[in-house]
Amino acid sequence: MRFFLLLLVSSYCLPSFASPSIPKALTPLVHQLYLEQGRKLSKKQTAAQLLENQFLLFQARQLNPSILERQSNVGFSTEYHVDKFLASSLLHWFPALSQLEKKHYPLVFDKNQMLSLLGQYPADGQYTAEQLLKWQQQQLTKSAPLTLAQVLHSQSMQNRFKLHQGELALLQAIVNQHLNQQALFTAAKPYVAKQGLTIEQLRQVVTAELLRPSMLAFLGVKEEMHGATSQYVDALRSEIPESAIAKYYERHKKRFKYIKQVSASAAKFPEQKAAQQFNEYANAHSWQQAVAKYTPNLIWQAKLIPLTRQSTPKWETQLAFSNQQGKITPSIRTPSGEWLVLYSQSPIYDYYDVKSETVRYQALRALTQEFAQHKFEQNYMAWKAANSGAVI
């Protein structure tokens, strides 16, 4: 029932008197970045995306708070990515900041002390509370507060493993990067203030931009790679009724057409050269004439016989169905190391049954994204109605 209610509600507009906003100075700055990245958005589209990004950030806090800390268990922390993106953006917006001197911050311990402090990398990649407390008390620099625990938390699994191997140069690079970024953020404050903005506002914008793809996937608006889904999307899918699947099937029945039967024959050869000669002769004359001339070892028989997807042998049958019908295949190496030439034609088509797994899979996949899009639009309108002022 909820599935249809969402579709119905989304077709009506909520009150439009509410007007969430973003600082005007943000749009031209972010628009610059988009153009630099080759993204052809107008300033109006940029402003709309900035506002939508803030809604996605709100949704992340409500529905997927772990993403604010880390998008992947094996990747860098979200804060690490935000700092890197923000530093790069500031240098793009305010070129004078590139004149800042890059400093080298000496470490307070050597490689042996580092190995002693970290010990062996845990097999499961998880640290104990005792380890984290110990590393939290280990300050890495004297110029600004940065603990060993903070460094380990920010890094990818690969980098953490390297640190446990005693790669002091990596630790040095991480410390230098972090502290030079902090110095850049401090130096940028006057430039940012002239735009009527703060570093904190820019950090919020950058965070929302970075999380946008992951949150759109989490909410089901865009598909995850490899077909992975979130619990949120799984819950949406579970609400789709059988009647919606049946209606989808009727609307898109042509998509579920498949080859039910083909007529085929195939010749097998011990060597590729013989298979190629057969192929060339068959293409120049006919399949039957080639069989009569070369008398090859035949799968099935010389006269094309009807095959279903349950016919044997399986490998040759699959090839018959995947072959371009009415065409002779080139010589193909078989799993057993022989060479095969196959000819198939006269396909007979049918439609998958509405209750088949093929129909259910495709229908649920499409309907879930449709349902998720409607729910996203409904929640976005409600969020805008509830926010009548600046959201950054």
Short mmCIF file of C-alpha atoms in Angstrom, two decimals:
data_model
loop_
_atom_site.label_atom_id
_atom_site.label_comp_id
_atom_site.label_asym_id
_atom_site.label_seq_id
_atom_site.Cartn_x
_atom_site.Cartn_y
_atom_site.Cartn_z
CA MET A 1 0.00 0.00 0.00
CA ARG A 2 2.80 2.37 0.91
CA PHE A 3 4.28 1.87 -2.56
CA PHE A 4 1.21 3.40 -4.21
CA LEU A 5 0.80 6.12 -1.59
CA LEU A 6 4.31 7.35 -2.28
CA LEU A 7 3.66 7.46 -6.01
CA LEU A 8 0.46 9.39 -5.36
CA VAL A 9 1.91 11.87 -2.88
CA SER A 10 4.91 12.61 -5.07
CA SER A 11 2.61 13.82 -7.85
CA TYR A 12 1.40 16.72 -5.68
CA CYS A 13 3.46 19.72 -4.61
CA LEU A 14 3.93 20.53 -0.95
CA PRO A 15 3.54 24.19 0.10
CA SER A 16 6.09 26.32 -1.74
CA PHE A 17 6.28 29.27 0.64
CA ALA A 18 9.23 27.70 2.46
CA SER A 19 12.53 28.65 0.89
CA PRO A 20 15.72 26.98 2.10
CA SER A 21 18.80 28.80 0.85
CA ILE A 22 22.56 28.67 0.56
CA PRO A 23 24.98 31.63 0.69
CA LYS A 24 25.03 33.30 -2.73
CA ALA A 25 28.84 33.42 -2.79
CA LEU A 26 29.01 29.62 -2.82
CA THR A 27 27.46 29.15 -6.26
CA PRO A 28 30.16 30.88 -8.35
CA LEU A 29 32.93 29.20 -6.33
CA VAL A 30 31.55 25.70 -6.76
CA HIS A 31 30.62 26.43 -10.36
CA GLN A 32 34.31 27.13 -11.01
CA LEU A 33 35.19 23.70 -9.66
CA TYR A 34 32.56 21.98 -11.76
CA LEU A 35 33.86 23.65 -14.92
CA GLU A 36 37.41 22.65 -13.99
CA GLN A 37 36.21 19.05 -13.66
CA GLY A 38 34.53 19.21 -17.07
CA ARG A 39 31.02 19.17 -15.60
CA LYS A 40 28.81 21.35 -17.77
CA LEU A 41 26.36 22.65 -15.19
CA SER A 42 24.97 26.17 -15.34
CA LYS A 43 25.13 28.39 -12.25
CA LYS A 44 21.43 27.75 -11.70
CA GLN A 45 21.98 23.98 -11.86
CA THR A 46 24.97 24.33 -9.55
CA ALA A 47 22.86 26.17 -6.97
CA ALA A 48 20.17 23.48 -7.21
CA GLN A 49 22.74 20.71 -6.70
CA LEU A 50 24.31 22.49 -3.74
CA LEU A 51 20.90 22.60 -2.07
CA GLU A 52 20.18 18.97 -2.92
CA ASN A 53 23.59 18.02 -1.53
CA GLN A 54 22.63 19.54 1.80
CA PHE A 55 19.49 17.41 1.85
CA LEU A 56 21.63 14.34 1.13
CA LEU A 57 23.93 15.30 4.00
CA PHE A 58 20.86 15.59 6.23
CA GLN A 59 19.75 12.13 5.08
CA ALA A 60 23.22 10.74 5.79
CA ARG A 61 23.03 11.99 9.37
CA GLN A 62 19.57 10.51 9.81
CA LEU A 63 19.84 7.20 7.97
CA ASN A 64 23.49 6.39 7.36
CA PRO A 65 25.66 8.15 9.99
CA SER A 66 28.58 5.72 9.60
CA ILE A 67 29.28 7.21 6.17
CA LEU A 68 30.22 10.49 7.85
CA GLU A 69 33.14 8.66 9.42
CA ARG A 70 34.15 6.33 6.59
CA GLN A 71 32.65 5.34 3.24
CA SER A 72 34.57 2.07 3.03
CA ASN A 73 36.09 -0.14 5.70
CA VAL A 74 39.30 -0.43 3.69
CA GLY A 75 39.48 3.19 2.53
CA PHE A 76 40.53 6.50 4.02
CA SER A 77 38.31 8.29 6.52
CA THR A 78 35.71 10.75 5.27
CA GLU A 79 37.52 13.53 7.12
CA TYR A 80 40.74 12.67 5.26
CA HIS A 81 38.97 13.01 1.91
CA VAL A 82 37.24 16.23 2.99
CA ASP A 83 40.53 17.84 4.11
CA LYS A 84 42.20 16.88 0.83
CA PHE A 85 39.32 18.16 -1.32
CA LEU A 86 38.95 21.35 0.71
CA ALA A 87 42.68 22.13 0.52
CA SER A 88 42.67 21.59 -3.25
CA SER A 89 39.56 23.78 -3.64
CA LEU A 90 41.01 26.63 -1.59
CA LEU A 91 44.15 26.68 -3.72
CA HIS A 92 41.98 26.78 -6.83
CA TRP A 93 39.80 29.61 -5.52
CA PHE A 94 42.56 31.68 -3.98
CA PRO A 95 45.83 31.18 -5.96
CA ALA A 96 47.76 33.45 -3.56
CA LEU A 97 47.58 30.65 -0.99
CA SER A 98 49.90 28.56 -3.17
CA GLN A 99 52.72 30.84 -1.99
CA LEU A 100 52.52 29.35 1.50
CA GLU A 101 55.74 27.58 2.44
CA LYS A 102 55.43 23.80 2.67
CA LYS A 103 56.99 22.79 5.96
CA HIS A 104 58.62 19.57 7.12
CA TYR A 105 57.59 18.64 10.65
CA PRO A 106 60.13 16.41 12.45
CA LEU A 107 58.73 13.32 14.13
CA VAL A 108 59.16 12.80 17.84
CA PHE A 109 60.32 9.16 17.55
CA ASP A 110 62.30 6.88 15.23
CA LYS A 111 61.43 3.69 13.35
CA ASN A 112 62.21 1.33 16.22
CA GLN A 113 60.03 3.33 18.59
CA MET A 114 57.27 3.31 15.95
CA LEU A 115 57.43 -0.48 15.60
CA SER A 116 57.36 -0.85 19.36
CA LEU A 117 54.36 1.45 19.68
CA LEU A 118 52.29 -0.15 16.91
CA GLY A 119 53.20 -3.83 17.16
CA GLN A 120 51.78 -6.36 14.71
CA TYR A 121 48.91 -5.40 12.44
CA PRO A 122 45.80 -7.25 13.66
CA ALA A 123 44.61 -10.08 11.41
CA ASP A 124 41.04 -8.72 11.37
CA GLY A 125 42.16 -5.11 10.95
CA GLN A 126 40.44 -4.10 14.20
CA TYR A 127 42.15 -2.32 17.08
CA THR A 128 41.35 -2.83 20.75
CA ALA A 129 40.19 -0.04 23.04
CA GLU A 130 43.46 -0.34 24.96
CA GLN A 131 45.53 0.17 21.79
CA LEU A 132 43.51 3.21 20.73
CA LEU A 133 43.82 4.76 24.19
CA LYS A 134 47.57 4.21 24.17
CA TRP A 135 47.96 5.77 20.70
CA GLN A 136 45.63 8.63 21.59
CA GLN A 137 48.13 9.67 24.24
CA GLN A 138 51.02 9.63 21.75
CA GLN A 139 51.45 13.13 20.32
CA LEU A 140 53.27 13.12 16.98
CA THR A 141 54.15 16.79 16.73
CA LYS A 142 54.97 19.65 19.03
CA SER A 143 53.65 22.38 16.72
CA ALA A 144 50.01 21.25 16.60
CA PRO A 145 47.99 18.49 18.27
CA LEU A 146 48.02 15.28 16.22
CA THR A 147 47.97 11.87 17.81
CA LEU A 148 49.02 8.48 16.49
CA ALA A 149 45.42 7.31 16.93
CA GLN A 150 44.18 10.13 14.67
CA VAL A 151 46.68 9.18 11.98
CA LEU A 152 45.73 5.49 12.04
CA HIS A 153 42.02 6.31 11.96
CA SER A 154 42.43 8.55 8.91
CA GLN A 155 44.36 6.07 6.77
CA SER A 156 43.33 3.26 4.44
CA MET A 157 43.81 -0.37 5.45
CA GLN A 158 46.77 -0.62 3.09
CA ASN A 159 48.49 2.39 4.68
CA ARG A 160 47.77 1.17 8.20
CA PHE A 161 49.43 -2.13 7.34
CA LYS A 162 52.48 -0.26 5.99
CA LEU A 163 52.73 1.79 9.17
CA HIS A 164 52.78 -1.40 11.22
CA GLN A 165 55.69 -2.52 9.03
CA GLY A 166 57.65 0.50 10.21
CA GLU A 167 57.42 2.73 7.11
CA LEU A 168 58.53 5.90 8.84
CA ALA A 169 58.61 7.88 5.56
CA LEU A 170 54.89 7.23 5.13
CA LEU A 171 54.16 8.47 8.63
CA GLN A 172 56.29 11.55 7.95
CA ALA A 173 54.34 12.27 4.74
CA ILE A 174 51.00 11.89 6.54
CA VAL A 175 52.04 14.26 9.32
CA ASN A 176 53.38 16.83 6.85
CA GLN A 177 50.23 16.66 4.75
CA HIS A 178 47.92 17.05 7.73
CA LEU A 179 49.75 19.95 9.35
CA ASN A 180 50.31 21.82 6.09
CA GLN A 181 46.60 21.47 5.37
CA GLN A 182 45.77 22.91 8.80
CA ALA A 183 48.15 25.82 8.13
CA LEU A 184 46.43 26.38 4.78
CA PHE A 185 42.97 26.42 6.38
CA THR A 186 44.14 29.03 8.89
CA ALA A 187 45.75 31.19 6.19
CA ALA A 188 42.62 30.93 4.03
CA LYS A 189 40.24 32.36 6.64
CA PRO A 190 40.70 36.04 5.62
CA TYR A 191 40.19 35.17 1.93
CA VAL A 192 37.11 33.14 2.73
CA ALA A 193 35.75 35.88 5.02
CA LYS A 194 35.90 38.40 2.16
CA GLN A 195 33.41 36.14 0.37
CA GLY A 196 31.12 36.31 3.39
CA LEU A 197 31.84 32.68 4.18
CA THR A 198 33.63 30.56 6.77
CA ILE A 199 35.91 27.53 6.51
CA GLU A 200 33.26 25.55 8.40
CA GLN A 201 30.68 26.34 5.72
CA LEU A 202 33.05 25.29 2.96
CA ARG A 203 33.82 22.08 4.84
CA GLN A 204 30.10 21.32 4.98
CA VAL A 205 29.77 21.95 1.23
CA VAL A 206 32.74 19.72 0.44
CA THR A 207 31.48 16.94 2.73
CA ALA A 208 28.08 16.95 1.04
CA GLU A 209 29.65 16.92 -2.43
CA LEU A 210 31.90 13.99 -1.57
CA LEU A 211 29.09 11.94 -0.05
CA ARG A 212 26.61 12.68 -2.85
CA PRO A 213 27.32 9.57 -5.04
CA SER A 214 27.33 7.21 -2.07
CA MET A 215 24.13 8.64 -0.63
CA LEU A 216 22.29 8.53 -3.95
CA ALA A 217 23.25 4.85 -4.14
CA PHE A 218 22.28 4.27 -0.50
CA LEU A 219 18.85 5.80 -1.15
CA GLY A 220 18.40 3.70 -4.28
CA VAL A 221 18.21 6.67 -6.67
CA LYS A 222 21.30 5.38 -8.47
CA GLU A 223 22.48 1.80 -8.59
CA GLU A 224 25.52 0.64 -6.65
CA MET A 225 28.37 -1.01 -8.52
CA HIS A 226 28.07 -4.80 -8.83
CA GLY A 227 24.37 -4.59 -7.89
CA ALA A 228 25.01 -4.14 -4.16
CA THR A 229 22.17 -2.52 -2.19
CA SER A 230 21.71 -0.95 1.22
CA GLN A 231 19.29 -2.14 3.90
CA TYR A 232 17.28 0.98 3.12
CA VAL A 233 16.85 -0.12 -0.51
CA ASP A 234 16.12 -3.71 0.53
CA ALA A 235 13.31 -2.40 2.75
CA LEU A 236 11.85 -0.42 -0.16
CA ARG A 237 11.99 -3.49 -2.40
CA SER A 238 10.14 -5.60 0.15
CA GLU A 239 7.16 -3.22 -0.08
CA ILE A 240 6.63 -3.70 -3.83
CA PRO A 241 3.47 -5.82 -4.34
CA GLU A 242 3.05 -8.65 -6.84
CA SER A 243 0.46 -6.57 -8.70
CA ALA A 244 3.13 -3.94 -9.49
CA ILE A 245 5.37 -6.66 -10.93
CA ALA A 246 2.50 -7.93 -13.10
CA LYS A 247 1.79 -4.43 -14.42
CA TYR A 248 5.48 -3.88 -15.14
CA TYR A 249 5.52 -7.15 -17.07
CA GLU A 250 2.57 -6.09 -19.23
CA ARG A 251 4.09 -2.67 -19.93
CA HIS A 252 7.50 -4.09 -20.87
CA LYS A 253 6.64 -7.52 -22.21
CA LYS A 254 8.94 -7.11 -25.23
CA ARG A 255 11.90 -7.05 -22.84
CA PHE A 256 11.09 -10.60 -21.74
CA LYS A 257 11.15 -12.15 -25.21
CA TYR A 258 13.72 -14.91 -25.57
CA ILE A 259 14.77 -17.63 -28.01
CA LYS A 260 13.03 -20.81 -26.97
CA GLN A 261 14.33 -23.07 -29.74
CA VAL A 262 16.86 -23.04 -32.60
CA SER A 263 17.81 -25.51 -35.31
CA ALA A 264 21.53 -26.25 -35.40
CA SER A 265 24.36 -28.49 -36.48
CA ALA A 266 28.03 -28.42 -35.51
CA ALA A 267 31.27 -29.95 -36.79
CA LYS A 268 34.26 -30.72 -34.58
CA PHE A 269 37.91 -30.95 -35.64
CA PRO A 270 41.13 -31.90 -33.85
CA GLU A 271 43.10 -29.03 -35.46
CA GLN A 272 42.29 -25.38 -36.09
CA LYS A 273 43.48 -25.43 -39.71
CA ALA A 274 40.95 -28.09 -40.68
CA ALA A 275 38.18 -26.18 -38.90
CA GLN A 276 39.09 -22.97 -40.75
CA GLN A 277 39.09 -24.76 -44.12
CA PHE A 278 35.65 -26.20 -43.36
CA ASN A 279 34.40 -22.76 -42.30
CA GLU A 280 35.63 -21.10 -45.49
CA TYR A 281 34.08 -23.76 -47.72
CA ALA A 282 30.75 -23.69 -45.85
CA ASN A 283 30.55 -19.89 -46.17
CA ALA A 284 31.41 -20.05 -49.88
CA HIS A 285 28.97 -22.87 -50.69
CA SER A 286 26.64 -24.21 -47.98
CA TRP A 287 26.68 -26.08 -44.69
CA GLN A 288 25.45 -29.29 -46.28
CA GLN A 289 28.03 -29.15 -49.09
CA ALA A 290 30.84 -28.58 -46.57
CA VAL A 291 29.69 -31.57 -44.50
CA ALA A 292 29.56 -33.74 -47.63
CA LYS A 293 33.06 -32.67 -48.71
CA TYR A 294 34.94 -32.86 -45.38
CA THR A 295 32.82 -35.51 -43.53
CA PRO A 296 33.67 -34.04 -40.10
CA ASN A 297 32.79 -35.43 -36.70
CA LEU A 298 29.31 -33.99 -36.14
CA ILE A 299 27.62 -32.91 -32.96
CA TRP A 300 23.97 -33.85 -33.46
CA GLN A 301 23.80 -34.47 -37.27
CA ALA A 302 24.32 -32.92 -40.71
CA LYS A 303 20.69 -31.90 -41.04
CA LEU A 304 19.86 -29.08 -38.65
CA ILE A 305 17.82 -30.38 -35.73
CA PRO A 306 15.68 -28.39 -33.24
CA LEU A 307 17.38 -27.67 -29.93
CA THR A 308 15.97 -26.38 -26.64
CA ARG A 309 18.00 -24.87 -23.83
CA GLN A 310 17.89 -28.27 -22.10
CA SER A 311 19.54 -30.06 -25.05
CA THR A 312 22.99 -31.63 -24.76
CA PRO A 313 25.90 -31.22 -24.95
CA LYS A 314 25.47 -28.07 -22.85
CA TRP A 315 28.42 -26.02 -24.10
CA GLU A 316 27.56 -26.51 -27.77
CA THR A 317 23.87 -25.86 -27.08
CA GLN A 318 24.65 -22.55 -25.38
CA LEU A 319 26.77 -21.59 -28.39
CA ALA A 320 23.88 -22.42 -30.74
CA PHE A 321 21.58 -20.05 -28.84
CA SER A 322 24.13 -17.24 -28.55
CA ASN A 323 25.23 -17.47 -32.20
CA GLN A 324 23.94 -14.91 -34.68
CA GLN A 325 21.13 -16.88 -36.24
CA GLY A 326 21.60 -17.81 -39.90
CA LYS A 327 25.38 -17.38 -39.61
CA ILE A 328 28.21 -19.89 -39.49
CA THR A 329 30.59 -19.36 -36.56
CA PRO A 330 34.35 -19.02 -37.09
CA SER A 331 36.47 -21.87 -35.75
CA ILE A 332 36.10 -21.84 -31.95
CA ARG A 333 38.28 -23.67 -29.45
CA THR A 334 36.23 -25.98 -27.24
CA PRO A 335 36.81 -26.59 -23.50
CA SER A 336 38.28 -29.99 -24.44
CA GLY A 337 40.87 -28.39 -26.76
CA GLU A 338 39.24 -29.30 -30.09
CA TRP A 339 37.90 -26.87 -32.71
CA LEU A 340 34.24 -26.33 -33.48
CA VAL A 341 32.29 -24.73 -36.34
CA LEU A 342 28.55 -24.30 -35.73
CA TYR A 343 25.57 -23.21 -37.79
CA SER A 344 22.17 -22.28 -36.36
CA GLN A 345 18.97 -20.80 -37.77
CA SER A 346 15.15 -20.72 -37.50
CA PRO A 347 14.85 -19.34 -33.97
CA ILE A 348 11.49 -19.74 -32.26
CA TYR A 349 10.67 -17.04 -29.70
CA ASP A 350 8.62 -17.07 -26.53
CA TYR A 351 8.08 -14.90 -23.44
CA TYR A 352 9.24 -15.57 -19.90
CA ASP A 353 6.40 -16.33 -17.53
CA VAL A 354 5.39 -13.44 -15.29
CA LYS A 355 6.31 -15.51 -12.23
CA SER A 356 9.76 -16.47 -13.53
CA GLU A 357 12.89 -15.36 -11.71
CA THR A 358 14.01 -13.41 -14.79
CA VAL A 359 10.86 -11.28 -14.75
CA ARG A 360 10.90 -10.82 -10.98
CA TYR A 361 14.56 -9.79 -10.95
CA GLN A 362 14.26 -7.21 -13.73
CA ALA A 363 10.91 -5.88 -12.53
CA LEU A 364 12.01 -5.50 -8.92
CA ARG A 365 15.22 -3.84 -9.99
CA ALA A 366 13.39 -1.24 -12.10
CA LEU A 367 10.48 -0.72 -9.69
CA THR A 368 12.80 -0.35 -6.70
CA GLN A 369 14.66 2.49 -8.38
CA GLU A 370 11.36 4.09 -9.44
CA PHE A 371 10.00 3.74 -5.91
CA ALA A 372 13.23 5.11 -4.42
CA GLN A 373 13.14 8.12 -6.75
CA HIS A 374 9.57 8.95 -5.74
CA LYS A 375 10.42 8.58 -2.05
CA PHE A 376 13.50 10.75 -2.51
CA GLU A 377 11.46 13.51 -4.17
CA GLN A 378 8.79 13.33 -1.48
CA ASN A 379 11.32 13.55 1.36
CA TYR A 380 13.23 16.33 -0.40
CA MET A 381 10.07 18.42 -0.74
CA ALA A 382 9.25 17.82 2.94
CA TRP A 383 12.80 18.84 3.94
CA LYS A 384 12.56 22.06 1.91
CA ALA A 385 9.18 22.84 3.44
CA ALA A 386 10.68 22.43 6.93
CA ASN A 387 13.69 24.68 6.23
CA SER A 388 12.87 28.31 5.54
CA GLY A 389 16.33 29.75 6.10
CA ALA A 390 19.99 29.10 5.33
CA VAL A 391 20.94 25.42 5.48
CA ILE A 392 24.71 25.98 5.41
#
